[in-house]
Amino acid sequence: MEQYIIKGGIPLHGEVEIGGAKNAALAILAAANMTNETVYIDNLPDVRDINALLEAMEGIGTRIERVDRHAVKVNGSSVENFIVESESMKKIRASYYLLGALLGKYKKAQVPLPGGCNIGSRPIDQHLKGFKAMGARTRVEHGFVIAEAETLHGAHIFLDMVSVGATINIMMAAVMAEGNTTIENAAKEPHVVDVANFLNSMGAKIKGAGTDVIRIRGVASLHKTEYSIIPDQIEAGTFMFAAAVTGGDIVLHNVIPKHLEATSSKLMELGCQVHEYDDAVRVVAPSRLQGTHVKTMPYPGFPTDMQPQMAVSLAIAEGTSIVTESIFENRFRYVDELARMGASVKVEGNVAVISGVDRFTGARVSAPDLRAGAALVIAGLAAEGITIVDDIYYIERGYENLDLKFQGLGAKIEKVASEKEIQKFRLKVG
Ligand code: UD1
């Protein structure tokens, strides 16, 4: 089992390159199966979730050619099995994107019930409601979700809640359905727009992605394309908060500042300066962060995936802050771990009341999920002394080379796999 070991207390300085958006890439890779021609995709992050999906795609017969670490060629013409069975798929939430893609193209799909982070109940009723409205039959059997149809037809679908996954999945299924589909109360996240742009570059007719009404005119087939995935706004935000909590000054390259507005505005409330450039942002931390309040909301609101990183910042800010989680009910599981580092946080339902402390002290903590794990790493970067973060498997689902990128900003952090390596690190950092 690997861990991160961190000697904290060093302000981060320098420049960091942000990778492609994991959550956009997962849907885009699934959608690449929808044409029989070869699709080239780059700016792909090299993270566990992506590699699990690629493995599952090979399992159903997709031909994948790795061009380099961040680029692949995908050919879905040889898909001959609509049952996705890979063990690794059960662990990732986005396995369900193969449901929309395969149902859309072949009118048939069977995918393991989605896994992923344990941050709440995470049902997929809205996905299934959309498929049914288009004429599909759906059922859950022996841990699989099965969807099939003779033909799919356009439909008018009103989502009961704003769901990124349901919006993208219905959009994929509708692209080759007969007639027109309208999705109302659609999610507006940048990766919804990215998936729509990708599908349109393959010949789909999708309008309105990025607003709450998406209209899709069905087409008979899709064709090849070359596509570059958008930068990861959550990876970027994680580095921005890392600069804030360590009292640092960093520049992030390969970002779309517009996608970071909710994060930037909270950093400014914390007292940071945020400078925006064409495809870069610079974050300069104050000598002491100021407390504030935050509530997670669908885009363009403050992202739930940045909530733990924001809470870590508030936990060493001056004053009392309130964090309200309105998307996932189980997203404060890191609070006990943060308390080991000296934080003072009280959770009541979906609200956390945080009394800022002067500093964190290093401790041994364990990552409860992907984003909370990253938040504990940035807490470790700010803490006095040594922090060890266990269960970094979760973190590596969504962050490529997190340790190396922080090292590039001057942090003392290493990935270790044994007590001996931990001792070696301790001796080295003194
Ligand atoms: C995606 C992201 C995840 C992010 C989340 C919210 C991926 C792979 N994951 O997850 O990182 O935290 O968006 O921005 O892109 N819901 C239902 N029924 C449904 C679908 C959703 O009740 O059929 C509920 C969920 O339980 C949740 C809310 O709707 O409370 C939003 O979930 P959704 O936007 O669907 O999240 P995911 O697509 O799973």
Tab-separated table of C-alpha atoms and ligand atoms in Angstrom:
chain	number	residue	atom	x	y	z
A	1	MET	CA	0.000	0.000	0.000
A	2	GLU	CA	1.412	3.349	-0.982
A	3	GLN	CA	1.264	6.540	1.034
A	4	TYR	CA	2.205	10.162	0.633
A	5	ILE	CA	4.578	11.469	3.238
A	6	ILE	CA	4.802	15.221	3.574
A	7	LYS	CA	6.967	17.613	5.536
A	8	GLY	CA	4.674	20.619	5.659
A	9	GLY	CA	5.046	24.303	6.339
A	10	ILE	CA	6.746	25.307	3.080
A	11	PRO	CA	4.980	28.019	1.021
A	12	LEU	CA	4.484	26.760	-2.557
A	13	HIS	CA	6.182	28.807	-5.272
A	14	GLY	CA	6.545	28.355	-9.003
A	15	GLU	CA	4.563	27.112	-11.972
A	16	VAL	CA	2.480	24.027	-12.590
A	17	GLU	CA	0.886	22.517	-15.691
A	18	ILE	CA	-2.722	21.341	-15.316
A	19	GLY	CA	-3.826	18.171	-17.129
A	20	GLY	CA	-6.982	17.282	-19.035
A	21	ALA	CA	-10.319	16.990	-17.248
A	22	LYS	CA	-10.881	13.458	-15.954
A	23	ASN	CA	-14.649	13.770	-15.851
A	24	ALA	CA	-14.850	15.067	-19.427
A	25	ALA	CA	-12.404	12.419	-20.627
A	26	LEU	CA	-14.428	9.539	-19.168
A	27	ALA	CA	-17.537	10.521	-21.119
A	28	ILE	CA	-15.618	11.393	-24.275
A	29	LEU	CA	-13.820	8.036	-24.339
A	30	ALA	CA	-17.148	6.222	-23.974
A	31	ALA	CA	-18.667	8.401	-26.729
A	32	ALA	CA	-15.717	7.631	-29.027
A	33	ASN	CA	-17.206	4.138	-29.434
A	34	MET	CA	-20.186	5.649	-31.216
A	35	THR	CA	-18.496	5.863	-34.615
A	36	ASN	CA	-16.923	3.045	-36.623
A	37	GLU	CA	-14.095	5.384	-37.666
A	38	THR	CA	-10.917	6.059	-35.684
A	39	VAL	CA	-11.079	8.916	-33.199
A	40	TYR	CA	-7.951	10.671	-31.897
A	41	ILE	CA	-8.181	12.132	-28.402
A	42	ASP	CA	-5.464	14.069	-26.585
A	43	ASN	CA	-4.946	15.999	-23.344
A	44	LEU	CA	-6.106	12.827	-21.618
A	45	PRO	CA	-5.042	12.564	-17.952
A	46	ASP	CA	-3.055	9.421	-17.092
A	47	VAL	CA	-5.057	8.457	-13.986
A	48	ARG	CA	-6.578	5.233	-12.667
A	49	ASP	CA	-10.210	5.987	-13.595
A	50	ILE	CA	-9.269	6.628	-17.217
A	51	ASN	CA	-7.115	3.512	-17.409
A	52	ALA	CA	-9.926	1.427	-15.882
A	53	LEU	CA	-12.340	2.676	-18.534
A	54	LEU	CA	-9.870	2.020	-21.372
A	55	GLU	CA	-9.373	-1.517	-20.047
A	56	ALA	CA	-13.140	-2.099	-19.942
A	57	MET	CA	-13.481	-0.758	-23.484
A	58	GLU	CA	-10.857	-3.227	-24.684
A	59	GLY	CA	-12.925	-5.883	-22.908
A	60	ILE	CA	-15.934	-5.183	-25.145
A	61	GLY	CA	-13.802	-5.198	-28.290
A	62	THR	CA	-12.854	-1.520	-28.735
A	63	ARG	CA	-9.434	-1.102	-30.375
A	64	ILE	CA	-7.288	1.310	-28.364
A	65	GLU	CA	-3.911	2.530	-29.518
A	66	ARG	CA	-1.864	4.505	-27.014
A	67	VAL	CA	-0.183	7.259	-29.013
A	68	ASP	CA	1.591	8.624	-25.953
A	69	ARG	CA	0.878	9.080	-22.258
A	70	HIS	CA	-1.838	11.649	-22.947
A	71	ALA	CA	-3.207	10.631	-26.347
A	72	VAL	CA	-5.111	7.625	-27.674
A	73	LYS	CA	-6.713	6.438	-30.881
A	74	VAL	CA	-10.045	4.731	-30.326
A	75	ASN	CA	-11.846	2.553	-32.852
A	76	GLY	CA	-15.269	1.244	-31.897
A	77	SER	CA	-16.014	-0.639	-35.138
A	78	SER	CA	-14.999	-3.944	-33.589
A	79	VAL	CA	-17.213	-3.719	-30.504
A	80	GLU	CA	-19.001	-7.017	-30.449
A	81	ASN	CA	-20.020	-7.381	-26.847
A	82	PHE	CA	-22.449	-5.023	-25.159
A	83	ILE	CA	-21.866	-6.498	-21.735
A	84	VAL	CA	-19.234	-4.560	-19.810
A	85	GLU	CA	-17.810	-6.974	-17.294
A	86	SER	CA	-14.461	-5.679	-16.165
A	87	GLU	CA	-13.917	-5.839	-12.390
A	88	SER	CA	-12.262	-2.440	-12.429
A	89	MET	CA	-15.424	-0.895	-13.895
A	90	LYS	CA	-17.350	-1.573	-10.720
A	91	LYS	CA	-15.043	0.827	-8.930
A	92	ILE	CA	-15.646	3.791	-11.139
A	93	ARG	CA	-18.813	5.783	-11.248
A	94	ALA	CA	-18.488	6.718	-14.884
A	95	SER	CA	-18.891	3.141	-16.118
A	96	TYR	CA	-22.450	4.296	-16.765
A	97	TYR	CA	-21.316	6.398	-19.719
A	98	LEU	CA	-20.918	3.167	-21.688
A	99	LEU	CA	-24.636	2.646	-21.097
A	100	GLY	CA	-25.611	5.803	-23.005
A	101	ALA	CA	-22.956	5.320	-25.692
A	102	LEU	CA	-23.705	1.641	-26.418
A	103	LEU	CA	-27.466	2.078	-26.128
A	104	GLY	CA	-27.241	5.026	-28.529
A	105	LYS	CA	-25.217	3.120	-31.119
A	106	TYR	CA	-26.269	-0.522	-30.733
A	107	LYS	CA	-29.603	-0.079	-28.882
A	108	LYS	CA	-28.326	-2.479	-26.270
A	109	ALA	CA	-26.041	-2.217	-23.227
A	110	GLN	CA	-25.312	-3.996	-19.960
A	111	VAL	CA	-23.040	-2.261	-17.464
A	112	PRO	CA	-22.173	-3.019	-13.810
A	113	LEU	CA	-23.992	-0.821	-11.303
A	114	PRO	CA	-21.782	2.222	-10.865
A	115	GLY	CA	-19.260	2.361	-8.020
A	116	GLY	CA	-16.891	5.271	-7.442
A	117	CYS	CA	-16.442	7.410	-4.358
A	118	ASN	CA	-18.552	6.677	-1.333
A	119	ILE	CA	-19.906	10.206	-0.989
A	120	GLY	CA	-23.623	9.465	-0.932
A	121	SER	CA	-26.259	7.182	-2.378
A	122	ARG	CA	-25.715	8.322	-5.993
A	123	PRO	CA	-28.761	6.831	-7.766
A	124	ILE	CA	-29.087	6.754	-11.568
A	125	ASP	CA	-32.860	7.011	-11.810
A	126	GLN	CA	-32.663	10.142	-13.966
A	127	HIS	CA	-30.441	8.419	-16.537
A	128	LEU	CA	-32.920	5.549	-16.764
A	129	LYS	CA	-35.896	7.913	-16.932
A	130	GLY	CA	-34.306	9.565	-19.968
A	131	PHE	CA	-33.570	6.247	-21.710
A	132	LYS	CA	-37.144	5.070	-21.072
A	133	ALA	CA	-38.600	8.270	-22.498
A	134	MET	CA	-36.655	7.500	-25.699
A	135	GLY	CA	-38.244	4.048	-25.928
A	136	ALA	CA	-35.690	1.866	-24.102
A	137	ARG	CA	-36.523	-0.835	-21.589
A	138	THR	CA	-34.286	-0.757	-18.531
A	139	ARG	CA	-33.824	-3.099	-15.586
A	140	VAL	CA	-31.335	-3.828	-12.840
A	141	GLU	CA	-30.367	-7.501	-12.564
A	142	HIS	CA	-27.576	-9.267	-10.646
A	143	GLY	CA	-25.615	-6.047	-10.154
A	144	PHE	CA	-25.950	-4.923	-13.764
A	145	VAL	CA	-27.979	-2.149	-15.362
A	146	ILE	CA	-29.460	-3.347	-18.634
A	147	ALA	CA	-30.951	-1.069	-21.276
A	148	GLU	CA	-32.270	-2.130	-24.672
A	149	ALA	CA	-34.575	-0.882	-27.403
A	150	GLU	CA	-35.719	-1.816	-30.900
A	151	THR	CA	-35.388	1.811	-31.896
A	152	LEU	CA	-34.690	4.938	-29.904
A	153	HIS	CA	-36.801	8.000	-30.640
A	154	GLY	CA	-36.466	11.627	-29.630
A	155	ALA	CA	-38.220	12.729	-26.441
A	156	HIS	CA	-38.856	15.720	-24.192
A	157	ILE	CA	-37.110	15.021	-20.889
A	158	PHE	CA	-37.311	17.188	-17.789
A	159	LEU	CA	-34.693	16.184	-15.219
A	160	ASP	CA	-35.958	16.188	-11.617
A	161	MET	CA	-32.583	17.441	-10.403
A	162	VAL	CA	-29.537	18.860	-12.126
A	163	SER	CA	-27.364	15.829	-12.869
A	164	VAL	CA	-24.114	15.941	-14.818
A	165	GLY	CA	-24.133	12.194	-15.460
A	166	ALA	CA	-27.783	11.998	-16.549
A	167	THR	CA	-27.418	15.013	-18.850
A	168	ILE	CA	-24.386	13.530	-20.613
A	169	ASN	CA	-25.779	9.998	-20.773
A	170	ILE	CA	-29.131	11.090	-22.240
A	171	MET	CA	-27.311	13.371	-24.680
A	172	MET	CA	-25.218	10.423	-25.921
A	173	ALA	CA	-28.231	8.129	-26.284
A	174	ALA	CA	-30.156	10.851	-28.159
A	175	VAL	CA	-27.455	11.657	-30.713
A	176	MET	CA	-28.433	8.786	-33.016
A	177	ALA	CA	-32.101	8.484	-31.967
A	178	GLU	CA	-34.808	9.148	-34.528
A	179	GLY	CA	-36.078	12.728	-34.280
A	180	ASN	CA	-35.512	15.490	-31.766
A	181	THR	CA	-34.715	15.301	-28.059
A	182	THR	CA	-34.922	18.140	-25.559
A	183	ILE	CA	-33.290	17.891	-22.114
A	184	GLU	CA	-34.639	20.466	-19.673
A	185	ASN	CA	-33.025	21.347	-16.349
A	186	ALA	CA	-29.778	20.098	-17.890
A	187	ALA	CA	-26.422	20.383	-16.100
A	188	LYS	CA	-24.253	23.268	-17.370
A	189	GLU	CA	-20.819	22.026	-16.237
A	190	PRO	CA	-17.868	22.673	-18.580
A	191	HIS	CA	-17.512	18.941	-19.185
A	192	VAL	CA	-21.128	18.724	-20.416
A	193	VAL	CA	-20.164	21.352	-23.005
A	194	ASP	CA	-16.940	19.505	-23.815
A	195	VAL	CA	-18.769	16.231	-24.475
A	196	ALA	CA	-21.310	18.066	-26.677
A	197	ASN	CA	-18.476	19.736	-28.611
A	198	PHE	CA	-16.797	16.366	-29.064
A	199	LEU	CA	-20.001	14.702	-30.313
A	200	ASN	CA	-20.681	17.665	-32.636
A	201	SER	CA	-17.161	17.303	-34.047
A	202	MET	CA	-18.206	13.719	-34.961
A	203	GLY	CA	-21.295	14.998	-36.793
A	204	ALA	CA	-23.876	15.120	-33.988
A	205	LYS	CA	-26.396	17.975	-33.900
A	206	ILE	CA	-26.462	19.236	-30.314
A	207	LYS	CA	-27.417	22.798	-29.426
A	208	GLY	CA	-27.609	24.603	-26.111
A	209	ALA	CA	-24.977	22.676	-24.101
A	210	GLY	CA	-23.894	25.022	-21.300
A	211	THR	CA	-27.472	26.275	-20.819
A	212	ASP	CA	-30.261	24.454	-19.011
A	213	VAL	CA	-32.024	23.404	-22.214
A	214	ILE	CA	-30.150	21.100	-24.604
A	215	ARG	CA	-31.679	20.219	-27.972
A	216	ILE	CA	-30.464	17.276	-30.009
A	217	ARG	CA	-31.440	16.379	-33.566
A	218	GLY	CA	-30.774	12.696	-34.209
A	219	VAL	CA	-28.381	11.759	-37.037
A	220	ALA	CA	-27.888	8.411	-38.780
A	221	SER	CA	-24.195	7.988	-37.995
A	222	LEU	CA	-21.112	9.694	-36.573
A	223	HIS	CA	-17.656	10.049	-38.111
A	224	LYS	CA	-14.009	10.351	-37.078
A	225	THR	CA	-12.574	13.387	-35.318
A	226	GLU	CA	-9.484	14.719	-33.554
A	227	TYR	CA	-10.204	16.248	-30.191
A	228	SER	CA	-8.365	17.810	-27.265
A	229	ILE	CA	-9.985	17.553	-23.829
A	230	ILE	CA	-10.495	20.695	-21.725
A	231	PRO	CA	-8.250	21.364	-18.701
A	232	ASP	CA	-9.316	19.904	-15.363
A	233	GLN	CA	-10.955	22.630	-13.291
A	234	ILE	CA	-10.873	20.476	-10.141
A	235	GLU	CA	-7.166	19.673	-10.401
A	236	ALA	CA	-6.570	23.392	-11.005
A	237	GLY	CA	-8.711	24.385	-8.025
A	238	THR	CA	-6.863	21.917	-5.804
A	239	PHE	CA	-3.539	23.609	-6.635
A	240	MET	CA	-5.088	27.051	-6.107
A	241	PHE	CA	-6.175	26.074	-2.579
A	242	ALA	CA	-2.752	24.495	-1.977
A	243	ALA	CA	-1.192	27.892	-2.713
A	244	ALA	CA	-3.684	29.537	-0.332
A	245	VAL	CA	-3.118	27.214	2.653
A	246	THR	CA	0.673	27.251	2.400
A	247	GLY	CA	0.937	31.047	2.061
A	248	GLY	CA	2.324	30.535	-1.437
A	249	ASP	CA	2.398	32.215	-4.838
A	250	ILE	CA	1.895	29.949	-7.851
A	251	VAL	CA	1.018	30.181	-11.529
A	252	LEU	CA	-1.137	27.458	-13.110
A	253	HIS	CA	-0.823	26.895	-16.866
A	254	ASN	CA	-3.277	25.159	-19.224
A	255	VAL	CA	-6.449	26.337	-17.474
A	256	ILE	CA	-9.625	28.096	-18.632
A	257	PRO	CA	-10.001	30.914	-16.058
A	258	LYS	CA	-13.742	31.224	-16.800
A	259	HIS	CA	-14.284	27.647	-15.527
A	260	LEU	CA	-12.536	28.579	-12.271
A	261	GLU	CA	-14.620	31.643	-11.431
A	262	ALA	CA	-16.493	30.166	-8.449
A	263	THR	CA	-13.203	28.913	-6.978
A	264	SER	CA	-11.359	32.169	-7.712
A	265	SER	CA	-14.072	34.225	-6.090
A	266	LYS	CA	-13.924	32.139	-2.878
A	267	LEU	CA	-10.131	32.441	-2.844
A	268	MET	CA	-10.516	36.207	-3.009
A	269	GLU	CA	-12.966	36.098	-0.078
A	270	LEU	CA	-10.264	34.145	1.771
A	271	GLY	CA	-7.947	37.100	1.120
A	272	CYS	CA	-5.936	35.720	-1.829
A	273	GLN	CA	-5.104	37.672	-4.965
A	274	VAL	CA	-6.120	35.851	-8.141
A	275	HIS	CA	-4.722	37.132	-11.446
A	276	GLU	CA	-6.241	35.769	-14.646
A	277	TYR	CA	-4.436	35.459	-17.985
A	278	ASP	CA	-5.567	33.853	-21.273
A	279	ASP	CA	-4.853	30.281	-20.236
A	280	ALA	CA	-3.202	30.740	-16.853
A	281	VAL	CA	-4.022	31.968	-13.359
A	282	ARG	CA	-1.769	33.146	-10.538
A	283	VAL	CA	-2.745	32.800	-6.890
A	284	VAL	CA	-0.973	34.863	-4.240
A	285	ALA	CA	-1.861	34.030	-0.641
A	286	PRO	CA	-2.134	36.614	2.164
A	287	SER	CA	-0.211	36.245	5.431
A	288	ARG	CA	-3.423	34.924	7.104
A	289	LEU	CA	-6.572	33.580	5.413
A	290	GLN	CA	-9.954	35.075	6.359
A	291	GLY	CA	-12.947	32.851	7.092
A	292	THR	CA	-16.071	32.957	4.929
A	293	HIS	CA	-19.117	30.837	4.038
A	294	VAL	CA	-19.711	28.557	1.081
A	295	LYS	CA	-22.511	26.395	-0.306
A	296	THR	CA	-21.935	23.832	-3.047
A	297	MET	CA	-24.158	24.187	-6.106
A	298	PRO	CA	-24.302	22.892	-9.686
A	299	TYR	CA	-22.163	24.914	-12.152
A	300	PRO	CA	-21.681	27.887	-12.243
A	301	GLY	CA	-21.991	27.579	-8.453
A	302	PHE	CA	-19.192	26.415	-6.179
A	303	PRO	CA	-18.339	22.783	-7.115
A	304	THR	CA	-18.945	19.983	-4.634
A	305	ASP	CA	-15.642	18.490	-5.817
A	306	MET	CA	-13.832	21.532	-4.339
A	307	GLN	CA	-15.682	21.474	-1.016
A	308	PRO	CA	-13.071	19.536	1.025
A	309	GLN	CA	-10.202	21.686	-0.302
A	310	MET	CA	-12.152	24.849	0.583
A	311	ALA	CA	-12.957	23.470	4.051
A	312	VAL	CA	-9.262	22.763	4.705
A	313	SER	CA	-8.500	26.395	3.852
A	314	LEU	CA	-11.270	27.651	6.144
A	315	ALA	CA	-9.982	25.417	8.938
A	316	ILE	CA	-6.808	27.540	9.172
A	317	ALA	CA	-8.515	30.838	8.381
A	318	GLU	CA	-9.390	33.501	10.913
A	319	GLY	CA	-12.879	33.294	12.426
A	320	THR	CA	-15.838	30.952	12.102
A	321	SER	CA	-16.941	29.666	8.698
A	322	ILE	CA	-19.914	27.648	7.484
A	323	VAL	CA	-19.782	25.074	4.681
A	324	THR	CA	-23.091	23.745	3.291
A	325	GLU	CA	-22.981	20.660	1.072
A	326	SER	CA	-26.074	20.556	-1.119
A	327	ILE	CA	-25.145	17.910	-3.731
A	328	PHE	CA	-23.908	14.781	-1.915
A	329	GLU	CA	-24.975	13.907	1.639
A	330	ASN	CA	-21.866	11.962	2.632
A	331	ARG	CA	-19.157	14.419	1.810
A	332	PHE	CA	-17.772	15.320	5.234
A	333	ARG	CA	-16.058	11.986	5.879
A	334	TYR	CA	-12.651	13.657	5.973
A	335	VAL	CA	-13.530	15.790	8.996
A	336	ASP	CA	-12.348	13.268	11.601
A	337	GLU	CA	-9.054	12.956	9.747
A	338	LEU	CA	-8.642	16.720	9.640
A	339	ALA	CA	-9.354	16.871	13.373
A	340	ARG	CA	-6.233	14.705	13.926
A	341	MET	CA	-4.290	17.575	12.397
A	342	GLY	CA	-5.797	20.051	14.863
A	343	ALA	CA	-8.792	21.363	12.910
A	344	SER	CA	-11.971	22.288	14.748
A	345	VAL	CA	-14.998	21.305	12.654
A	346	LYS	CA	-18.518	20.425	13.796
A	347	VAL	CA	-20.819	18.690	11.313
A	348	GLU	CA	-24.617	18.764	11.606
A	349	GLY	CA	-26.283	17.052	8.653
A	350	ASN	CA	-25.087	18.761	5.503
A	351	VAL	CA	-23.565	21.750	7.324
A	352	ALA	CA	-20.055	22.039	8.748
A	353	VAL	CA	-19.225	24.807	11.206
A	354	ILE	CA	-15.503	25.481	11.173
A	355	SER	CA	-13.635	27.412	13.849
A	356	GLY	CA	-10.352	28.454	12.292
A	357	VAL	CA	-7.151	27.448	14.105
A	358	ASP	CA	-3.717	29.082	13.750
A	359	ARG	CA	-2.032	26.042	12.266
A	360	PHE	CA	-2.319	22.322	11.558
A	361	THR	CA	0.075	19.788	13.019
A	362	GLY	CA	1.253	16.765	11.043
A	363	ALA	CA	-0.551	13.450	11.656
A	364	ARG	CA	-1.216	10.080	10.058
A	365	VAL	CA	-4.505	10.316	8.168
A	366	SER	CA	-6.293	8.296	5.565
A	367	ALA	CA	-7.975	9.423	2.339
A	368	PRO	CA	-11.699	8.604	2.508
A	369	ASP	CA	-12.357	9.455	-1.157
A	370	LEU	CA	-10.741	11.145	-4.151
A	371	ARG	CA	-11.269	14.870	-3.462
A	372	ALA	CA	-11.147	14.594	0.327
A	373	GLY	CA	-7.859	12.721	-0.097
A	374	ALA	CA	-6.421	15.601	-2.110
A	375	ALA	CA	-7.680	18.017	0.550
A	376	LEU	CA	-5.813	16.073	3.253
A	377	VAL	CA	-2.644	16.307	1.155
A	378	ILE	CA	-2.920	20.086	0.982
A	379	ALA	CA	-3.605	20.170	4.726
A	380	GLY	CA	-0.356	18.192	5.122
A	381	LEU	CA	1.488	20.725	2.960
A	382	ALA	CA	0.346	23.464	5.357
A	383	ALA	CA	0.915	21.514	8.573
A	384	GLU	CA	3.869	21.769	10.918
A	385	GLY	CA	5.829	18.525	10.922
A	386	ILE	CA	5.230	15.266	9.117
A	387	THR	CA	1.930	14.074	7.684
A	388	ILE	CA	1.327	10.630	6.218
A	389	VAL	CA	-1.712	10.150	3.979
A	390	ASP	CA	-2.806	6.510	3.621
A	391	ASP	CA	-5.111	5.042	0.966
A	392	ILE	CA	-3.771	7.269	-1.794
A	393	TYR	CA	-5.309	4.798	-4.228
A	394	TYR	CA	-8.359	7.072	-4.162
A	395	ILE	CA	-6.316	10.171	-4.934
A	396	GLU	CA	-4.628	8.510	-7.888
A	397	ARG	CA	-8.031	7.823	-9.413
A	398	GLY	CA	-8.141	11.479	-10.429
A	399	TYR	CA	-4.743	13.177	-9.998
A	400	GLU	CA	-1.742	12.475	-12.197
A	401	ASN	CA	1.635	12.817	-10.471
A	402	LEU	CA	0.237	14.856	-7.606
A	403	ASP	CA	3.437	14.314	-5.605
A	404	LEU	CA	5.738	15.300	-8.482
A	405	LYS	CA	3.702	18.401	-9.305
A	406	PHE	CA	3.850	19.559	-5.667
A	407	GLN	CA	7.601	18.802	-5.577
A	408	GLY	CA	7.956	21.096	-8.594
A	409	LEU	CA	6.429	23.864	-6.459
A	410	GLY	CA	8.976	23.311	-3.688
A	411	ALA	CA	6.972	20.957	-1.460
A	412	LYS	CA	8.600	18.135	0.454
A	413	ILE	CA	6.323	15.246	-0.483
A	414	GLU	CA	7.075	11.714	-1.587
A	415	LYS	CA	5.205	8.568	-2.453
A	416	VAL	CA	6.381	5.723	-0.222
A	417	ALA	CA	5.447	2.083	0.146
A	418	SER	CA	7.119	0.860	3.347
A	419	GLU	CA	8.084	1.877	6.887
A	420	LYS	CA	11.708	1.853	5.705
A	421	GLU	CA	10.969	4.478	3.074
A	422	ILE	CA	9.075	6.544	5.658
A	423	GLN	CA	12.151	6.467	7.941
A	424	LYS	CA	14.386	7.425	5.035
A	425	PHE	CA	12.188	10.449	4.287
A	426	ARG	CA	12.207	11.494	7.938
A	427	LEU	CA	16.014	11.361	8.045
A	428	LYS	CA	16.288	13.287	4.782
A	429	VAL	CA	13.991	16.175	5.788
A	430	GLY	CA	15.323	16.364	9.353
B	1	UD1	C1	-20.371	14.056	-11.507
B	1	UD1	C2	-18.888	14.001	-11.271
B	1	UD1	C3	-18.560	14.194	-9.811
B	1	UD1	C4	-19.210	15.464	-9.287
B	1	UD1	C5	-20.695	15.498	-9.626
B	1	UD1	C6	-21.351	16.815	-9.265
B	1	UD1	C7	-18.170	12.454	-13.007
B	1	UD1	C8	-17.648	11.102	-13.327
B	1	UD1	N1	-18.406	12.704	-11.707
B	1	UD1	O1	-20.948	12.975	-10.798
B	1	UD1	O2	-17.152	14.261	-9.657
B	1	UD1	O3	-19.058	15.525	-7.881
B	1	UD1	O4	-20.875	15.295	-11.035
B	1	UD1	O5	-20.734	17.879	-9.920
B	1	UD1	O6	-18.321	13.322	-13.852
B	1	UD1	N2	-28.840	12.180	-8.773
B	1	UD1	C9	-30.000	11.442	-8.634
B	1	UD1	N3	-30.403	10.634	-9.653
B	1	UD1	C10	-29.685	10.504	-10.805
B	1	UD1	C11	-28.490	11.232	-10.947
B	1	UD1	C12	-28.098	12.070	-9.913
B	1	UD1	O7	-30.682	11.542	-7.592
B	1	UD1	O8	-30.098	9.750	-11.680
B	1	UD1	C13	-28.403	13.096	-7.696
B	1	UD1	C14	-27.088	12.667	-7.036
B	1	UD1	O9	-27.297	11.734	-6.015
B	1	UD1	C15	-26.553	13.990	-6.551
B	1	UD1	C16	-27.016	14.995	-7.618
B	1	UD1	O10	-28.100	14.350	-8.294
B	1	UD1	O11	-27.161	14.350	-5.334
B	1	UD1	C17	-25.946	15.360	-8.642
B	1	UD1	O12	-25.332	14.210	-9.148
B	1	UD1	P1	-24.668	14.141	-10.610
B	1	UD1	O13	-24.519	15.533	-11.133
B	1	UD1	O14	-25.403	13.157	-11.411
B	1	UD1	O15	-23.237	13.578	-10.265
B	1	UD1	P2	-22.419	12.511	-11.076
B	1	UD1	O16	-22.697	12.669	-12.547
B	1	UD1	O17	-22.577	11.191	-10.448
